CSV table of C-alpha atoms in Angstrom, one decimal:
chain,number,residue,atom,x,y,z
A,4,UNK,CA,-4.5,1.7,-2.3
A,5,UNK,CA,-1.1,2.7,-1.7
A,6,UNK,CA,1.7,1.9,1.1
A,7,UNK,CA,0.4,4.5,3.8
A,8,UNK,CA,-3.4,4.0,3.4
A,9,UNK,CA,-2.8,0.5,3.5
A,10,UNK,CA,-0.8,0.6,6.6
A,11,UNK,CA,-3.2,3.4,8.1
A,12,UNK,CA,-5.9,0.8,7.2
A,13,UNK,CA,-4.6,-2.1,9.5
A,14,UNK,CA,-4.2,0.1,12.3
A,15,UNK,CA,-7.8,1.3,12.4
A,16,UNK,CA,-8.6,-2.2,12.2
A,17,UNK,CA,-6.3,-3.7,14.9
A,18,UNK,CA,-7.3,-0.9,17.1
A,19,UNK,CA,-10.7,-1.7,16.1
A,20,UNK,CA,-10.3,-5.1,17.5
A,21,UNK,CA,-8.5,-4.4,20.6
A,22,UNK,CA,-11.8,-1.8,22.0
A,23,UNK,CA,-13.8,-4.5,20.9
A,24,UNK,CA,-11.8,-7.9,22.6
A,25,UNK,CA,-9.5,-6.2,25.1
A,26,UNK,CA,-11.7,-3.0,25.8
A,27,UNK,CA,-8.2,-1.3,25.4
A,28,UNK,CA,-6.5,0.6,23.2
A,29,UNK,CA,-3.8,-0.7,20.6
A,30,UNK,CA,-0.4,-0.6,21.5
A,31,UNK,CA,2.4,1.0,19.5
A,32,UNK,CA,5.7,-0.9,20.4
A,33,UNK,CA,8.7,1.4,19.7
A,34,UNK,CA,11.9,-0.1,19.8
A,35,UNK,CA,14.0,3.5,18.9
A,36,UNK,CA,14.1,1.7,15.2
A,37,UNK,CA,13.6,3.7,12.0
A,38,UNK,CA,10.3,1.2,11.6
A,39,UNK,CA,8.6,1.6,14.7
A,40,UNK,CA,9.4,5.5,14.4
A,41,UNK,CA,7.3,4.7,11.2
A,42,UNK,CA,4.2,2.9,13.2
A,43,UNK,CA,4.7,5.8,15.8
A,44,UNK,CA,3.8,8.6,13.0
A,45,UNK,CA,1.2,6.5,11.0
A,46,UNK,CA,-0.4,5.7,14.5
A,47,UNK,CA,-1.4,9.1,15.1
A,48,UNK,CA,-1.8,10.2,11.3
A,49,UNK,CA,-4.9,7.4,12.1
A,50,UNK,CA,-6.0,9.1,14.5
A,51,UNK,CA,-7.5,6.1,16.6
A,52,UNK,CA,-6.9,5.7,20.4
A,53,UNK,CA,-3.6,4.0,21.3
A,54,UNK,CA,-1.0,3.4,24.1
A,55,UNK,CA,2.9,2.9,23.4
A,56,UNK,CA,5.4,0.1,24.8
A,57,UNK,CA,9.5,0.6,24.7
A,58,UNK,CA,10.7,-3.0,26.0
A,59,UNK,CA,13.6,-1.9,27.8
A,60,UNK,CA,16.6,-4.5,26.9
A,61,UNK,CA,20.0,-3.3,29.0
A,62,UNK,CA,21.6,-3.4,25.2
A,63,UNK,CA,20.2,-0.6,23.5
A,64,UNK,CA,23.0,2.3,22.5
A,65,UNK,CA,23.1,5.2,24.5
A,66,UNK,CA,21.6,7.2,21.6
A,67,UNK,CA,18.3,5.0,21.4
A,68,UNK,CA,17.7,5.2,25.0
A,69,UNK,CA,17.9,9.1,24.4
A,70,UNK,CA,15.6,8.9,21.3
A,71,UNK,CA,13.1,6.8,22.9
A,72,UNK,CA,12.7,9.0,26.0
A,73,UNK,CA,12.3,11.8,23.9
A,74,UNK,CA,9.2,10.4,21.9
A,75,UNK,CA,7.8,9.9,25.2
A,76,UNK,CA,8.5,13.1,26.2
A,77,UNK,CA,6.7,14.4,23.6
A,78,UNK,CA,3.5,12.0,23.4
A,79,UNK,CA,3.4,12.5,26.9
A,80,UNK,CA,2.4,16.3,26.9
A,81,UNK,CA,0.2,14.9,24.3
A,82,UNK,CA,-2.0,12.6,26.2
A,83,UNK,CA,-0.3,9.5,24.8
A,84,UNK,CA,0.0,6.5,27.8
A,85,UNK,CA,3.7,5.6,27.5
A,86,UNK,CA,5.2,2.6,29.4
A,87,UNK,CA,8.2,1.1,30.0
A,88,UNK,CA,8.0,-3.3,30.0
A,89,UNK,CA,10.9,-4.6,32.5
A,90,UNK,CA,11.3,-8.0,31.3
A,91,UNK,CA,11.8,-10.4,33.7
A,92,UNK,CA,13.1,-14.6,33.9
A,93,UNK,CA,11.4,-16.9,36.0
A,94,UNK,CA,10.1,-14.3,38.0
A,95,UNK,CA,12.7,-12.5,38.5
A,96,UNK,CA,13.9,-8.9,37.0
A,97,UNK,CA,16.2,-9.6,34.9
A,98,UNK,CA,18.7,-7.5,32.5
A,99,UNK,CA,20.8,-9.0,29.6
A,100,UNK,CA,24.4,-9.1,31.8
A,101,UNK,CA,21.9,-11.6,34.6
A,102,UNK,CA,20.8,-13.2,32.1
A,103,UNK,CA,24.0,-14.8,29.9
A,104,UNK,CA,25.2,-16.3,33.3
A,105,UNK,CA,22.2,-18.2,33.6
A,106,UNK,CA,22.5,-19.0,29.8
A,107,UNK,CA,26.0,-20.0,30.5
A,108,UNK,CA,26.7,-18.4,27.1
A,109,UNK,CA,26.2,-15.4,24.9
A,110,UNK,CA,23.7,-15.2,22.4
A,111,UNK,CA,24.1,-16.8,19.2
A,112,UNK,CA,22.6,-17.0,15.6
A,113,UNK,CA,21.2,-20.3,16.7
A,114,UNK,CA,20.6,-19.4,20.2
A,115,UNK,CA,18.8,-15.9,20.7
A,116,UNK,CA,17.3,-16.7,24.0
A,117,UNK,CA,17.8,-12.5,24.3
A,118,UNK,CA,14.3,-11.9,22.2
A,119,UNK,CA,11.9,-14.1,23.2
A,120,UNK,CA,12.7,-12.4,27.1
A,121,UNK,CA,13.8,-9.5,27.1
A,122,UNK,CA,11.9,-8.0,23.6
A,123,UNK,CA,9.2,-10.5,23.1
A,124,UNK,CA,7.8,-10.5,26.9
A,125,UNK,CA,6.2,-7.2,26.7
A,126,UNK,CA,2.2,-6.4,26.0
A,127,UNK,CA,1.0,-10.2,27.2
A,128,UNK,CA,-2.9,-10.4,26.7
A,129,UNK,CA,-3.1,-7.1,24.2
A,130,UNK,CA,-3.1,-6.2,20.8
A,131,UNK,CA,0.2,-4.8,20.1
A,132,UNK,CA,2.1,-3.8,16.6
A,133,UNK,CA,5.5,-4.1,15.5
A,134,UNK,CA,7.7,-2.8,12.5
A,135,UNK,CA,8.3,-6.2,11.8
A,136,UNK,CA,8.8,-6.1,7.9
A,137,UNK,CA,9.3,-9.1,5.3
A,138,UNK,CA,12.2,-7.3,3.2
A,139,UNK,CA,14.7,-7.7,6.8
A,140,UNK,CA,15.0,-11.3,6.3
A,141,UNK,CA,13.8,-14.8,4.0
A,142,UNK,CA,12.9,-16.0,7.7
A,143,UNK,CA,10.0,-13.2,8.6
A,144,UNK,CA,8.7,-13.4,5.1
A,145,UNK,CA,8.0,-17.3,6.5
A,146,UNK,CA,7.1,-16.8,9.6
A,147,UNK,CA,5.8,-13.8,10.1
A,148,UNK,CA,2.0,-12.3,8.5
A,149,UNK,CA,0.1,-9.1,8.6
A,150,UNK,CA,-1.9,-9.7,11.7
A,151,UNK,CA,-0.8,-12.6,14.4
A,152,UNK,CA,-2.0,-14.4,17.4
A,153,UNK,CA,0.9,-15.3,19.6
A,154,UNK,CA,-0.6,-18.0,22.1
A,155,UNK,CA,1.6,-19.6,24.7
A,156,UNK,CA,1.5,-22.5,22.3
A,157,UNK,CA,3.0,-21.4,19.5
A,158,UNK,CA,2.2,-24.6,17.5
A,159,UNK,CA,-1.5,-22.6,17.6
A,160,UNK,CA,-0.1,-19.5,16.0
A,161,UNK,CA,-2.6,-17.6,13.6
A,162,UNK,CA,-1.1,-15.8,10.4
A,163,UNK,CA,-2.7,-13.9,8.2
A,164,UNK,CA,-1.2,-12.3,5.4
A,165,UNK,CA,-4.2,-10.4,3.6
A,166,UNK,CA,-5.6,-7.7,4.3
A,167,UNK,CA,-9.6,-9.4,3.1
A,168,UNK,CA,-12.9,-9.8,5.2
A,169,UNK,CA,-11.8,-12.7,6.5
A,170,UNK,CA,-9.0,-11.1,9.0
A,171,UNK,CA,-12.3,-9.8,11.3
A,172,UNK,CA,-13.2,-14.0,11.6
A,173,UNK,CA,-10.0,-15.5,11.6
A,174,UNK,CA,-9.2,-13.5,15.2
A,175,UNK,CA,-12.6,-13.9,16.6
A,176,UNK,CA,-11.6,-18.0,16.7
A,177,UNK,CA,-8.2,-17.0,19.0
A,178,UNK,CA,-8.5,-17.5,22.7
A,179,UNK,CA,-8.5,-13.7,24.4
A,180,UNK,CA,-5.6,-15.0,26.2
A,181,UNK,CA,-3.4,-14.8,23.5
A,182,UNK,CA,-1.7,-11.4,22.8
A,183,UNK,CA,-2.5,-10.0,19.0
A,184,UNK,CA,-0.2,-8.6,16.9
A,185,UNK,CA,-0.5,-6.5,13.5
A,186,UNK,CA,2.3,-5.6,11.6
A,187,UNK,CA,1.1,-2.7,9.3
A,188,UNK,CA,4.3,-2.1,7.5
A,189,UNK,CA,5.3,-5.6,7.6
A,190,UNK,CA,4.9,-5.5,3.6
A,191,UNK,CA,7.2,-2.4,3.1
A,192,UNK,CA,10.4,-2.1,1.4
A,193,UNK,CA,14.0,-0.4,2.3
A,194,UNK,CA,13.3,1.9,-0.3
A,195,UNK,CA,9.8,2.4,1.0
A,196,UNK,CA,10.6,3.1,4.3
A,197,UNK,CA,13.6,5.1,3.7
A,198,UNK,CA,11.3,7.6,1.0
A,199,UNK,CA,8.4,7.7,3.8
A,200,UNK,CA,10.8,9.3,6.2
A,201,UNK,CA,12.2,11.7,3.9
A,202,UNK,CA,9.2,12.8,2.5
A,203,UNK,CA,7.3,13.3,5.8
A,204,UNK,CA,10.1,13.8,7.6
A,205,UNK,CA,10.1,11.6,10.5
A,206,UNK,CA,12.8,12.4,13.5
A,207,UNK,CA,14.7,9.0,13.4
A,208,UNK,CA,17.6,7.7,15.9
A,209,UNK,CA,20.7,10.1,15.4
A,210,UNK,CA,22.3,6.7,14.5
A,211,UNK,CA,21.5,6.3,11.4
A,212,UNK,CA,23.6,9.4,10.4
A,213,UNK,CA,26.4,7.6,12.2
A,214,UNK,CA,27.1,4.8,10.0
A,215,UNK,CA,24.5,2.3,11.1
A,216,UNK,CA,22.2,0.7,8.8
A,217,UNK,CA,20.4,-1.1,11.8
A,218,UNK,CA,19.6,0.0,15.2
A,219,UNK,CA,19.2,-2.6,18.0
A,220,UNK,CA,20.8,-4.9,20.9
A,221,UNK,CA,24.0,-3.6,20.6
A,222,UNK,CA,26.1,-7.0,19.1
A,223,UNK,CA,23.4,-8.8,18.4
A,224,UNK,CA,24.6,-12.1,16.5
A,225,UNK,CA,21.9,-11.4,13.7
A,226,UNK,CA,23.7,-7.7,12.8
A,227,UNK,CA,26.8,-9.9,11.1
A,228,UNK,CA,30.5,-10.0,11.8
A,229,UNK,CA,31.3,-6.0,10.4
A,230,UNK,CA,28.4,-4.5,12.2
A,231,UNK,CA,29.3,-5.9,15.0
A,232,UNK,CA,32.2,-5.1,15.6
A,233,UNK,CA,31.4,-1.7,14.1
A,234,UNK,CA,29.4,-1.6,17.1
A,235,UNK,CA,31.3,-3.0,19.5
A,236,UNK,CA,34.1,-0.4,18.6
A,237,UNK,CA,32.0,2.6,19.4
A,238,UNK,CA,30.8,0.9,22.5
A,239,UNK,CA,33.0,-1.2,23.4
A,240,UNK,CA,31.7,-1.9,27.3
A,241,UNK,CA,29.2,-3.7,26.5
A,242,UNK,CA,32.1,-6.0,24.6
A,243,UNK,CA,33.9,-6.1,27.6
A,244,UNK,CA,30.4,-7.1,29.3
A,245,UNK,CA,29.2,-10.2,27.4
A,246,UNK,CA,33.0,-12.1,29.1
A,247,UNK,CA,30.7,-14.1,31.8
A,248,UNK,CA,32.9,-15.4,34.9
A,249,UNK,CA,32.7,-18.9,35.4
A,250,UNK,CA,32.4,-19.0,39.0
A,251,UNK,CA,28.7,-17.8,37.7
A,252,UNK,CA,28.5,-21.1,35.9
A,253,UNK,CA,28.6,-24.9,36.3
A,254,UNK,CA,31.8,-26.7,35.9
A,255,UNK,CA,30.6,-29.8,34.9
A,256,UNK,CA,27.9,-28.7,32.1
A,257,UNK,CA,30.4,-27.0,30.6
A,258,UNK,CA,33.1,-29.4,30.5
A,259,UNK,CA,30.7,-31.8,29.5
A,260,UNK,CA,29.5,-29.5,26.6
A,261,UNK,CA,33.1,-28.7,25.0
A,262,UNK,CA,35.8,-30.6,24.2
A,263,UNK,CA,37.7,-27.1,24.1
A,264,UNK,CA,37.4,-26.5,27.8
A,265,UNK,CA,40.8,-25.8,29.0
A,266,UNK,CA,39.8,-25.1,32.8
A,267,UNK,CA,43.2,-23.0,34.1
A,268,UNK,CA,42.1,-19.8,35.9
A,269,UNK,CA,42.3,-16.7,33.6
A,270,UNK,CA,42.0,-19.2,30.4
A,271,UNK,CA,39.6,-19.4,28.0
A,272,UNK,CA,36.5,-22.2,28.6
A,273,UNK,CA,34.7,-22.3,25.8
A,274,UNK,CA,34.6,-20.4,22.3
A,275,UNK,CA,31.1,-19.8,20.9
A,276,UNK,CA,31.0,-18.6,17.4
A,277,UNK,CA,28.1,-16.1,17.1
A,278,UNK,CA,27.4,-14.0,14.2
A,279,UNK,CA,31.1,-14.0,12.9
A,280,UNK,CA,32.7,-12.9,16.1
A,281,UNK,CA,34.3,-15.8,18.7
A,282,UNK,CA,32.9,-14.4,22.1
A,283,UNK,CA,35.3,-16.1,25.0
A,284,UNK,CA,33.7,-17.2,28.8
A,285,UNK,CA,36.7,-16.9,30.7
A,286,UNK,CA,37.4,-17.0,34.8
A,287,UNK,CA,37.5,-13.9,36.9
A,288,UNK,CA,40.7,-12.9,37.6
């Protein structure tokens, strides 16, 4: 069986499984990414019943906004239930410029608080799919399977990374509580991706036509030192934005967290290193 009946495949069987255990339909997660446009177009080439999610972060370039509200556009006028997921922190709305104040920091390699609320938040209690893939890093090829239960304990986390009988019994153990996830393409290459959109010819974000080899948060700390400031160069607000006053933040955690705290008005407080490029929390002025 090759890549796209394989792919097609889990997608008839997650959707299969959310009628049956949600009495919904599947949702498609687009993120405005060359792999969820990917999900997108084998969701419908399917042709099961199924919703679509667009977590909205703050951080996304101006071009994915664009991108994303024209596939909605379009599945719209098709029938297609499209929804926007506002992600909020401790109950609260929140966006990503809230939320490094209450951080007191910018995310880092080692700290990506950013995901798990304002990506990760969205399609609680559903089957949901991603464009995760195991070819974008050694860490997803670890921790991340072909279908997924993702319970509020995570030490309970199901993966499953075959695509056997077994899947159907496997999922039938996990508490309905728990959000599903299946990650059709998750076994797909670059290469394979890349020749799937040429040859079926797949509308992707204008970005990748602009130099960028990833779309996402803009400056995420996992894009690396040159794409970020790649990024930051061509949008270079949202540099300006991740400076957090320190009015916003307490005095005393931070002095007692760095031994680089320099405390004069205007000066810099602490230096985080995060993904190559020293991000500075300075006063307002």
């Amino acid at each position: 069986m090759d890549l796209e009946h394989r792919a097609i495949a889990r997608l008839r069987l997650a959707a299969e499984m959310s009628e049956a255990y949600y009495g919904k339909p599947l949702i498609i997660t687009v993120s405005g990414g060359k792999d969820s446009d990917i999900c997108l177009y084998l969701a419908a080439a399917s042709g099961i019943r199924y919703e679509v999610m667009h977590n909205h972060t703050s951080v996304d370039a101006p071009e994915t906004v664009y991108h994303v509200r024209e596939q909605f556009r379009r599945l719209e006028l098709a029938g297609v239930k499209c929804t926007v997921n506002y992600p909020t922190y401790k109950g609260v709305p929140v966006n990503m410029w809230m939320l490094i104040p209450q951080k007191l920091m910018p995310p880092t390699r080692t700290v990506r608080y950013c995901c798990s609320v304002l990506k990760e938040s969205g399609g609680a209690g559903r089957m949901i799919t991603t464009g995760v893939r195991w070819a974008e890093s050694a860490s997803r090829r670890t921790k991340r399977g072909i279908y997924e239960s993702m319970p509020h304990d995570l030490s309970k986390k199901v993966i499953i990374n075959n695509d056997n009988a077994d899947t159907r019994l496997l999922f039938e153990s996990c508490k309905l509580q728990a959000k599903r996830v299946c990650n059709p393409i998750v076994d797909w290459s670059d290469y394979d991706v890349w020749s799937y959109i040429h040859a079926e010819r797949i509308p992707i974000n204008p970005l990748y036509s602009c130099g960028f080899h990833r779309v996402g948060c803009v400056g995420c700390p996992m894009a690396g030192r040159r794409m970020r400031l790649f990024e930051f160069g061509r949008y270079p607000t949202y540099q300006r934005a991740t400076s957090v006053p320190l009015s916003e933040c307490s005095k005393n955690v931070l002095h007692a967290a760095s031994s680089t705290a320099h405390g004069v008005l205007g000066q810099l407080a602490r230096i985080y290193s995060a993904g190559g490029c020293r991000t500075g929390i300075s006063r307002d002025k």
